GROMACS .gro file of C-alpha atoms in nm:
model
  392
    1MET     CA    1  -5.077  -1.366   8.475
    2GLY     CA    2  -5.194  -1.702   8.575
    3LYS     CA    3  -5.150  -2.033   8.379
    4LEU     CA    4  -5.141  -2.005   7.994
    5ILE     CA    5  -5.458  -2.135   7.825
    6TYR     CA    6  -5.329  -2.262   7.493
    7LEU     CA    7  -5.578  -2.285   7.216
    8ASP     CA    8  -5.355  -2.270   6.899
    9HIS     CA    9  -5.299  -2.645   6.846
   10ALA     CA   10  -5.342  -2.606   6.483
   11ALA     CA   11  -5.037  -2.380   6.466
   12THR     CA   12  -4.825  -2.616   6.681
   13THR     CA   13  -4.853  -2.859   6.948
   14PRO     CA   14  -4.621  -2.925   7.251
   15VAL     CA   15  -4.384  -3.232   7.219
   16HIS     CA   16  -4.568  -3.512   7.405
   17PRO     CA   17  -4.351  -3.645   7.700
   18LYS     CA   18  -4.333  -4.010   7.566
   19VAL     CA   19  -4.237  -3.845   7.223
   20LEU     CA   20  -3.953  -3.660   7.402
   21GLU     CA   21  -3.846  -3.963   7.585
   22ALA     CA   22  -3.832  -4.169   7.266
   23MET     CA   23  -3.611  -3.903   7.083
   24LEU     CA   24  -3.347  -3.833   7.370
   25PRO     CA   25  -3.117  -4.117   7.316
   26TYR     CA   26  -3.065  -4.016   6.960
   27PHE     CA   27  -2.933  -3.671   7.068
   28SER     CA   28  -2.669  -3.828   7.276
   29ALA     CA   29  -2.561  -4.194   7.313
   30LYS     CA   30  -2.714  -4.291   6.976
   31PHE     CA   31  -2.604  -4.007   6.767
   32GLY     CA   32  -2.459  -4.194   6.471
   33ASN     CA   33  -2.513  -4.094   6.101
   34PRO     CA   34  -2.726  -4.358   5.948
   35SER     CA   35  -2.535  -4.389   5.634
   36SER     CA   36  -2.223  -4.520   5.795
   37VAL     CA   37  -2.145  -4.890   5.842
   38TYR     CA   38  -2.037  -4.925   6.206
   39THR     CA   39  -2.256  -5.026   6.491
   40LEU     CA   40  -2.333  -4.679   6.627
   41ALA     CA   41  -2.437  -4.568   6.280
   42GLN     CA   42  -2.654  -4.877   6.225
   43GLU     CA   43  -2.840  -4.830   6.549
   44ALA     CA   44  -2.949  -4.491   6.407
   45ARG     CA   45  -3.035  -4.671   6.077
   46GLN     CA   46  -3.243  -4.922   6.252
   47ALA     CA   47  -3.430  -4.645   6.427
   48VAL     CA   48  -3.518  -4.452   6.110
   49GLU     CA   49  -3.646  -4.785   5.946
   50THR     CA   50  -3.843  -4.874   6.251
   51ALA     CA   51  -4.001  -4.535   6.257
   52ARG     CA   52  -4.082  -4.572   5.892
   53THR     CA   53  -4.255  -4.900   5.948
   54GLN     CA   54  -4.464  -4.719   6.231
   55VAL     CA   55  -4.563  -4.448   6.009
   56ALA     CA   56  -4.659  -4.683   5.738
   57GLU     CA   57  -4.869  -4.890   5.963
   58VAL     CA   58  -5.084  -4.569   6.045
   59LEU     CA   59  -5.116  -4.493   5.690
   60GLY     CA   60  -5.191  -4.842   5.573
   61SER     CA   61  -4.903  -4.823   5.333
   62THR     CA   62  -4.552  -5.008   5.296
   63PRO     CA   63  -4.245  -4.866   5.464
   64ARG     CA   64  -4.088  -4.786   5.140
   65GLU     CA   65  -4.366  -4.557   5.018
   66ILE     CA   66  -4.269  -4.333   5.319
   67ILE     CA   67  -4.030  -4.028   5.289
   68PHE     CA   68  -3.910  -3.818   5.588
   69ASN     CA   69  -3.831  -3.469   5.531
   70SER     CA   70  -3.832  -3.130   5.696
   71GLY     CA   71  -4.211  -3.069   5.741
   72GLY     CA   72  -4.544  -3.009   5.575
   73THR     CA   73  -4.421  -2.726   5.344
   74GLU     CA   74  -4.151  -2.933   5.197
   75SER     CA   75  -4.394  -3.240   5.166
   76ASP     CA   76  -4.641  -3.024   4.979
   77ASN     CA   77  -4.367  -2.875   4.759
   78THR     CA   78  -4.222  -3.205   4.668
   79ALA     CA   79  -4.550  -3.380   4.597
   80ILE     CA   80  -4.657  -3.119   4.374
   81LYS     CA   81  -4.333  -3.061   4.193
   82ALA     CA   82  -4.218  -3.415   4.176
   83VAL     CA   83  -4.544  -3.514   4.009
   84ALA     CA   84  -4.573  -3.221   3.777
   85PHE     CA   85  -4.233  -3.246   3.630
   86ALA     CA   86  -4.246  -3.622   3.621
   87GLN     CA   87  -4.543  -3.619   3.392
   88GLN     CA   88  -4.484  -3.305   3.213
   89LYS     CA   89  -4.444  -3.460   2.878
   90LEU     CA   90  -4.791  -3.627   2.928
   91GLY     CA   91  -4.964  -3.288   3.033
   92ASN     CA   92  -4.923  -2.958   3.224
   93HIS     CA   93  -5.248  -2.902   3.412
   94ILE     CA   94  -5.286  -2.900   3.780
   95ILE     CA   95  -5.607  -2.887   3.985
   96THR     CA   96  -5.636  -2.751   4.330
   97SER     CA   97  -5.865  -2.525   4.528
   98VAL     CA   98  -5.888  -2.181   4.650
   99VAL     CA   99  -5.866  -2.259   5.036
  100GLU     CA  100  -5.551  -2.463   5.030
  101HIS     CA  101  -5.255  -2.385   5.254
  102HIS     CA  102  -5.006  -2.138   5.106
  103ALA     CA  103  -4.755  -2.437   5.095
  104VAL     CA  104  -4.982  -2.571   4.803
  105LEU     CA  105  -5.102  -2.252   4.654
  106GLU     CA  106  -4.775  -2.080   4.628
  107THR     CA  107  -4.610  -2.394   4.488
  108VAL     CA  108  -4.873  -2.424   4.212
  109HIS     CA  109  -4.843  -2.035   4.144
  110ALA     CA  110  -4.462  -2.102   4.101
  111LEU     CA  111  -4.531  -2.359   3.850
  112GLU     CA  112  -4.765  -2.137   3.651
  113LYS     CA  113  -4.453  -1.924   3.599
  114MET     CA  114  -4.279  -2.212   3.454
  115GLY     CA  115  -4.556  -2.282   3.194
  116PHE     CA  116  -4.795  -2.513   3.374
  117GLN     CA  117  -5.172  -2.437   3.382
  118ALA     CA  118  -5.371  -2.447   3.687
  119THR     CA  119  -5.746  -2.460   3.790
  120PHE     CA  120  -5.840  -2.330   4.123
  121LEU     CA  121  -6.180  -2.467   4.222
  122PRO     CA  122  -6.415  -2.264   4.433
  123VAL     CA  123  -6.583  -2.387   4.754
  124ASP     CA  124  -6.912  -2.324   4.909
  125LYS     CA  125  -7.003  -2.122   5.204
  126HIS     CA  126  -6.878  -2.388   5.452
  127GLY     CA  127  -6.545  -2.438   5.257
  128LEU     CA  128  -6.628  -2.748   5.094
  129VAL     CA  129  -6.504  -2.865   4.748
  130ASN     CA  130  -6.764  -3.021   4.518
  131PRO     CA  131  -6.636  -3.342   4.387
  132ASP     CA  132  -6.826  -3.287   4.060
  133ASP     CA  133  -6.636  -2.961   4.006
  134VAL     CA  134  -6.327  -3.153   4.022
  135GLY     CA  135  -6.443  -3.384   3.764
  136ARG     CA  136  -6.565  -3.098   3.523
  137ALA     CA  137  -6.211  -2.941   3.563
  138ILE     CA  138  -6.021  -3.252   3.449
  139THR     CA  139  -5.883  -3.223   3.085
  140ASP     CA  140  -5.663  -3.468   2.884
  141LYS     CA  141  -5.379  -3.249   3.008
  142THR     CA  142  -5.451  -3.288   3.372
  143THR     CA  143  -5.162  -3.496   3.548
  144LEU     CA  144  -5.229  -3.395   3.918
  145VAL     CA  145  -5.509  -3.300   4.157
  146SER     CA  146  -5.436  -3.148   4.507
  147ILE     CA  147  -5.708  -3.107   4.778
  148MET     CA  148  -5.639  -3.080   5.139
  149LEU     CA  149  -5.788  -3.336   5.385
  150ALA     CA  150  -5.901  -3.076   5.632
  151ASN     CA  151  -5.875  -2.697   5.636
  152ASN     CA  152  -5.621  -2.541   5.876
  153GLU     CA  153  -5.824  -2.222   5.939
  154VAL     CA  154  -6.201  -2.327   5.965
  155GLY     CA  155  -6.177  -2.709   6.014
  156THR     CA  156  -6.366  -2.806   5.730
  157ILE     CA  157  -6.316  -3.169   5.627
  158GLU     CA  158  -6.300  -3.239   5.254
  159PRO     CA  159  -6.473  -3.528   5.078
  160ILE     CA  160  -6.146  -3.686   4.978
  161ALA     CA  161  -6.259  -4.037   4.912
  162ASP     CA  162  -6.549  -3.898   4.693
  163ILE     CA  163  -6.305  -3.689   4.497
  164ALA     CA  164  -6.069  -3.971   4.434
  165LYS     CA  165  -6.359  -4.170   4.286
  166VAL     CA  166  -6.438  -3.898   4.056
  167ILE     CA  167  -6.066  -3.861   3.958
  168LYS     CA  168  -6.037  -4.229   3.871
  169ALA     CA  169  -6.369  -4.222   3.682
  170ARG     CA  170  -6.255  -3.919   3.469
  171ALA     CA  171  -5.910  -4.046   3.414
  172LYS     CA  172  -6.018  -4.323   3.191
  173GLY     CA  173  -5.703  -4.530   3.247
  174ARG     CA  174  -5.458  -4.220   3.230
  175LYS     CA  175  -5.263  -4.165   3.537
  176ILE     CA  176  -5.376  -3.852   3.728
  177ALA     CA  177  -5.204  -3.854   4.058
  178PHE     CA  178  -5.406  -3.729   4.383
  179HIS     CA  179  -5.230  -3.560   4.643
  180THR     CA  180  -5.378  -3.447   4.988
  181ASP     CA  181  -5.235  -3.216   5.256
  182ALA     CA  182  -5.323  -3.406   5.552
  183VAL     CA  183  -5.128  -3.189   5.778
  184GLN     CA  184  -5.445  -3.104   6.011
  185GLY     CA  185  -5.585  -3.440   5.992
  186ALA     CA  186  -5.329  -3.656   6.186
  187GLY     CA  187  -5.480  -3.749   6.537
  188SER     CA  188  -5.849  -3.644   6.410
  189LEU     CA  189  -5.907  -3.839   6.102
  190ASP     CA  190  -5.835  -4.187   5.945
  191LEU     CA  191  -5.527  -4.137   5.734
  192ASN     CA  192  -5.540  -4.480   5.567
  193VAL     CA  193  -5.428  -4.401   5.204
  194ASP     CA  194  -5.630  -4.658   5.044
  195LYS     CA  195  -5.956  -4.558   5.198
  196LEU     CA  196  -5.891  -4.201   5.102
  197GLY     CA  197  -5.780  -4.304   4.751
  198VAL     CA  198  -5.482  -4.083   4.733
  199ASP     CA  199  -5.139  -4.139   4.561
  200LEU     CA  200  -4.959  -3.886   4.784
  201LEU     CA  201  -5.018  -3.761   5.129
  202SER     CA  202  -4.837  -3.482   5.344
  203LEU     CA  203  -4.783  -3.465   5.718
  204SER     CA  204  -4.602  -3.242   5.967
  205SER     CA  205  -4.484  -3.387   6.293
  206HIS     CA  206  -4.542  -3.066   6.499
  207LYS     CA  207  -4.911  -3.070   6.443
  208PHE     CA  208  -4.955  -3.418   6.624
  209TYR     CA  209  -4.729  -3.358   6.948
  210GLY     CA  210  -4.414  -3.434   6.757
  211PRO     CA  211  -4.111  -3.219   6.693
  212LYS     CA  212  -4.097  -2.922   6.457
  213GLY     CA  213  -3.887  -2.938   6.148
  214VAL     CA  214  -3.987  -3.309   6.050
  215GLY     CA  215  -4.241  -3.407   5.794
  216VAL     CA  216  -4.371  -3.719   5.606
  217LEU     CA  217  -4.452  -3.758   5.257
  218TYR     CA  218  -4.624  -4.081   5.150
  219VAL     CA  219  -4.586  -4.163   4.773
  220ARG     CA  220  -4.760  -4.453   4.634
  221ARG     CA  221  -4.533  -4.727   4.479
  222GLY     CA  222  -4.505  -4.695   4.101
  223GLY     CA  223  -4.648  -4.345   4.086
  224PRO     CA  224  -4.496  -4.064   3.905
  225PHE     CA  225  -4.223  -3.898   4.087
  226MET     CA  226  -3.909  -3.686   4.004
  227THR     CA  227  -3.632  -3.647   4.276
  228TRP     CA  228  -3.638  -3.271   4.385
  229GLN     CA  229  -3.364  -3.265   4.649
  230HIS     CA  230  -3.023  -3.387   4.506
  231GLY     CA  231  -2.718  -3.503   4.690
  232GLY     CA  232  -2.673  -3.840   4.871
  233SER     CA  233  -2.893  -4.155   4.826
  234GLN     CA  234  -3.080  -4.106   5.137
  235GLU     CA  235  -3.468  -4.199   5.132
  236ARG     CA  236  -3.403  -4.448   4.845
  237ASN     CA  237  -3.274  -4.163   4.639
  238ARG     CA  238  -3.579  -3.956   4.668
  239ARG     CA  239  -3.476  -3.683   4.931
  240ALA     CA  240  -3.085  -3.626   4.978
  241GLY     CA  241  -2.956  -3.535   5.312
  242THR     CA  242  -2.857  -3.685   5.638
  243GLU     CA  243  -3.164  -3.798   5.822
  244ASN     CA  244  -3.285  -3.606   6.136
  245VAL     CA  245  -3.288  -3.929   6.327
  246PRO     CA  246  -3.428  -3.794   6.676
  247GLY     CA  247  -3.685  -3.599   6.465
  248ILE     CA  248  -3.781  -3.901   6.278
  249VAL     CA  249  -3.801  -4.121   6.584
  250GLY     CA  250  -4.028  -3.857   6.745
  251THR     CA  251  -4.249  -3.816   6.434
  252ALA     CA  252  -4.318  -4.204   6.440
  253ALA     CA  253  -4.389  -4.193   6.813
  254GLY     CA  254  -4.611  -3.898   6.794
  255LEU     CA  255  -4.829  -4.035   6.499
  256LYS     CA  256  -4.849  -4.380   6.673
  257LEU     CA  257  -4.984  -4.221   6.980
  258ALA     CA  258  -5.221  -3.977   6.780
  259GLU     CA  259  -5.369  -4.286   6.605
  260GLU     CA  260  -5.397  -4.489   6.927
  261ASN     CA  261  -5.566  -4.210   7.114
  262ARG     CA  262  -5.768  -4.073   6.808
  263GLU     CA  263  -6.114  -4.166   6.945
  264ALA     CA  264  -6.050  -4.039   7.290
  265PHE     CA  265  -5.901  -3.701   7.140
  266ASN     CA  266  -6.206  -3.646   6.928
  267LYS     CA  267  -6.459  -3.714   7.201
  268HIS     CA  268  -6.265  -3.489   7.452
  269CYS     CA  269  -6.213  -3.210   7.210
  270SER     CA  270  -6.558  -3.223   7.029
  271ALA     CA  271  -6.737  -3.168   7.358
  272LEU     CA  272  -6.507  -2.870   7.446
  273ARG     CA  273  -6.546  -2.738   7.089
  274ASP     CA  274  -6.927  -2.751   7.089
  275ARG     CA  275  -6.943  -2.577   7.440
  276LEU     CA  276  -6.720  -2.305   7.311
  277ILE     CA  277  -6.925  -2.248   6.994
  278VAL     CA  278  -7.255  -2.237   7.189
  279GLY     CA  279  -7.097  -1.984   7.430
  280VAL     CA  280  -6.930  -1.764   7.169
  281THR     CA  281  -7.211  -1.749   6.926
  282LYS     CA  282  -7.423  -1.572   7.198
  283ILE     CA  283  -7.215  -1.261   7.131
  284GLU     CA  284  -7.403  -1.027   6.909
  285ARG     CA  285  -7.295  -1.040   6.541
  286SER     CA  286  -7.050  -1.342   6.588
  287TYR     CA  287  -7.050  -1.629   6.341
  288VAL     CA  288  -6.890  -1.977   6.318
  289THR     CA  289  -6.706  -2.041   6.005
  290GLY     CA  290  -6.651  -2.376   5.853
  291HIS     CA  291  -6.879  -2.669   5.797
  292PRO     CA  292  -7.132  -2.716   6.090
  293THR     CA  293  -7.075  -3.092   6.118
  294GLN     CA  294  -6.795  -3.189   5.859
  295ARG     CA  295  -6.541  -3.030   6.078
  296LEU     CA  296  -6.235  -3.129   6.283
  297ALA     CA  297  -6.310  -3.213   6.641
  298ASN     CA  298  -6.075  -2.944   6.783
  299ASN     CA  299  -6.152  -2.660   6.568
  300ALA     CA  300  -6.386  -2.369   6.660
  301SER     CA  301  -6.339  -2.062   6.420
  302PHE     CA  302  -6.529  -1.748   6.418
  303TYR     CA  303  -6.548  -1.392   6.286
  304PHE     CA  304  -6.684  -1.088   6.463
  305GLU     CA  305  -6.827  -0.795   6.290
  306PHE     CA  306  -6.698  -0.454   6.355
  307VAL     CA  307  -6.379  -0.551   6.534
  308GLU     CA  308  -6.033  -0.662   6.410
  309GLY     CA  309  -5.931  -1.033   6.507
  310GLU     CA  310  -5.571  -0.920   6.579
  311SER     CA  311  -5.713  -0.677   6.853
  312ILE     CA  312  -5.919  -0.960   7.010
  313LEU     CA  313  -5.600  -1.172   7.007
  314LEU     CA  314  -5.388  -0.929   7.174
  315ASN     CA  315  -5.666  -0.877   7.440
  316LEU     CA  316  -5.682  -1.254   7.488
  317ASP     CA  317  -5.304  -1.265   7.523
  318PHE     CA  318  -5.318  -1.022   7.809
  319GLU     CA  319  -5.556  -1.258   7.977
  320GLY     CA  320  -5.316  -1.542   7.926
  321VAL     CA  321  -5.514  -1.689   7.644
  322ALA     CA  322  -5.323  -1.790   7.316
  323ALA     CA  323  -5.520  -1.831   6.996
  324SER     CA  324  -5.477  -1.725   6.639
  325SER     CA  325  -5.652  -1.535   6.347
  326GLY     CA  326  -5.603  -1.829   6.092
  327SER     CA  327  -5.309  -1.995   5.965
  328ALA     CA  328  -4.982  -1.956   6.162
  329CYS     CA  329  -4.781  -1.928   5.843
  330THR     CA  330  -4.986  -1.614   5.761
  331SER     CA  331  -5.104  -1.459   6.075
  332ALA     CA  332  -4.855  -1.166   6.042
  333SER     CA  333  -5.002  -1.057   5.728
  334LEU     CA  334  -5.242  -0.781   5.690
  335GLU     CA  335  -5.438  -0.933   5.420
  336PRO     CA  336  -5.782  -1.094   5.511
  337SER     CA  337  -5.802  -1.478   5.505
  338HIS     CA  338  -5.810  -1.626   5.149
  339VAL     CA  339  -6.007  -1.901   5.306
  340LEU     CA  340  -6.282  -1.677   5.462
  341THR     CA  341  -6.305  -1.444   5.153
  342SER     CA  342  -6.322  -1.753   4.926
  343MET     CA  343  -6.615  -1.895   5.131
  344GLY     CA  344  -6.811  -1.556   5.086
  345VAL     CA  345  -6.705  -1.381   5.402
  346PRO     CA  346  -6.705  -1.004   5.339
  347VAL     CA  347  -6.348  -0.862   5.345
  348GLU     CA  348  -6.423  -0.647   5.637
  349SER     CA  349  -6.569  -0.925   5.836
  350ALA     CA  350  -6.285  -1.164   5.746
  351HIS     CA  351  -6.050  -0.910   5.935
  352GLY     CA  352  -6.234  -1.009   6.240
  353SER     CA  353  -6.161  -1.383   6.249
  354VAL     CA  354  -6.034  -1.583   6.549
  355ARG     CA  355  -5.965  -1.939   6.565
  356PHE     CA  356  -5.932  -2.152   6.873
  357THR     CA  357  -5.797  -2.493   6.827
  358LEU     CA  358  -5.804  -2.746   7.105
  359GLY     CA  359  -5.585  -3.010   7.240
  360LEU     CA  360  -5.540  -3.300   7.489
  361GLU     CA  361  -5.462  -3.060   7.782
  362ASN     CA  362  -5.756  -2.818   7.759
  363THR     CA  363  -6.032  -2.841   8.001
  364GLN     CA  364  -6.393  -2.742   8.043
  365GLU     CA  365  -6.293  -2.464   8.300
  366GLU     CA  366  -6.068  -2.304   8.039
  367ILE     CA  367  -6.342  -2.299   7.779
  368ASP     CA  368  -6.589  -2.149   8.050
  369LEU     CA  369  -6.340  -1.884   8.104
  370ILE     CA  370  -6.304  -1.802   7.736
  371ILE     CA  371  -6.685  -1.772   7.721
  372SER     CA  372  -6.688  -1.523   8.016
  373ILE     CA  373  -6.411  -1.287   7.898
  374LEU     CA  374  -6.462  -1.283   7.527
  375PRO     CA  375  -6.791  -1.085   7.520
  376GLY     CA  376  -6.632  -0.804   7.732
  377ILE     CA  377  -6.332  -0.779   7.502
  378VAL     CA  378  -6.550  -0.770   7.195
  379SER     CA  379  -6.781  -0.493   7.349
  380ARG     CA  380  -6.483  -0.268   7.445
  381LEU     CA  381  -6.323  -0.297   7.106
  382ARG     CA  382  -6.661  -0.236   6.927
  383ALA     CA  383  -6.709   0.074   7.135
  384MET     CA  384  -6.387   0.216   6.982
  385SER     CA  385  -6.478   0.112   6.635
  386PRO     CA  386  -6.588   0.389   6.400
  387LEU     CA  387  -6.747   0.132   6.172
  388SER     CA  388  -6.950  -0.022   6.461
  389ALA     CA  389  -7.077   0.330   6.540
  390GLU     CA  390  -7.177   0.398   6.186
  391LYS     CA  391  -7.397   0.071   6.180
  392ARG     CA  392  -7.566   0.134   6.512
   0.00000   0.00000   0.00000
């Protein structure tokens, strides 16, 4: 097998060399606990606060509105639970969409078991939430809306700023917090929280060439928030636990690089994405999923009739190509993608989904190789499919 062709950047990205370089001192010489008072510890404390400032600059927020944690899942959980319980006396209604990441969906389902009510908004065939549907769903008991910035499976970019305007108009002076899971948006989209109009925003470092196990939660100052993890006074009493100093430093370095290179990244990836889409859709009974234009620059997602996506992935892996069948958090599940079925893709076709997500290191030669080998893989698998034979 030759060089690995890695096309699963939505699942995780390699740590950028500059990010690793920034992190290394805090694994060794500068290993202090930021909560202690001596010089070694205060070097670590300064590193955390510098990182907080760097993240805030990308988000257009103040440093004190930034909370560091263990990743996107914790960020989503904390955002939703912290607001829901903080405002429980004012209302118990949460609005989200049917295509959210499981970190959001399962958190809302857990709250339903605790007496909260939830509305799961539908999407159109491209995976878009209609802002007017959000407005119609708001009641006098609504305290929180959570809609993702960009879908992790099909790459569709949601109209977050338009949704924010609808929420503000319908709130009529009441406080309805607006959260967005922006995990897939870093490095591709503008994350300025005022432009987006959000009160809470979640990020995960390993999606933008930072380390795994580190996340960011932005919480607008003055907004409702109940501390969810108790213990020490870290993160201004909002998230107890000794700070992961190397991870936090790496997160800030990765996010800063991603923002600085955003235009070049999008130009590079969109050219490869479009080339891949043109090539793959020449395969009979193959279909692009997600919005045709309002999609992440690095996302090319498809489904293939009469063939299992997992089988395609195994064959691609044999050829040295790493891709996925959807969200990395659920790829081991035998259930079809909830995103695709919510978009109207038939269950049997949803099982044939494959997602290619591009990164900085991918080349045109790699894309051309995928285009050359994929038709043969699909053809061989269809020849073995009883369902394909029935349809012929």
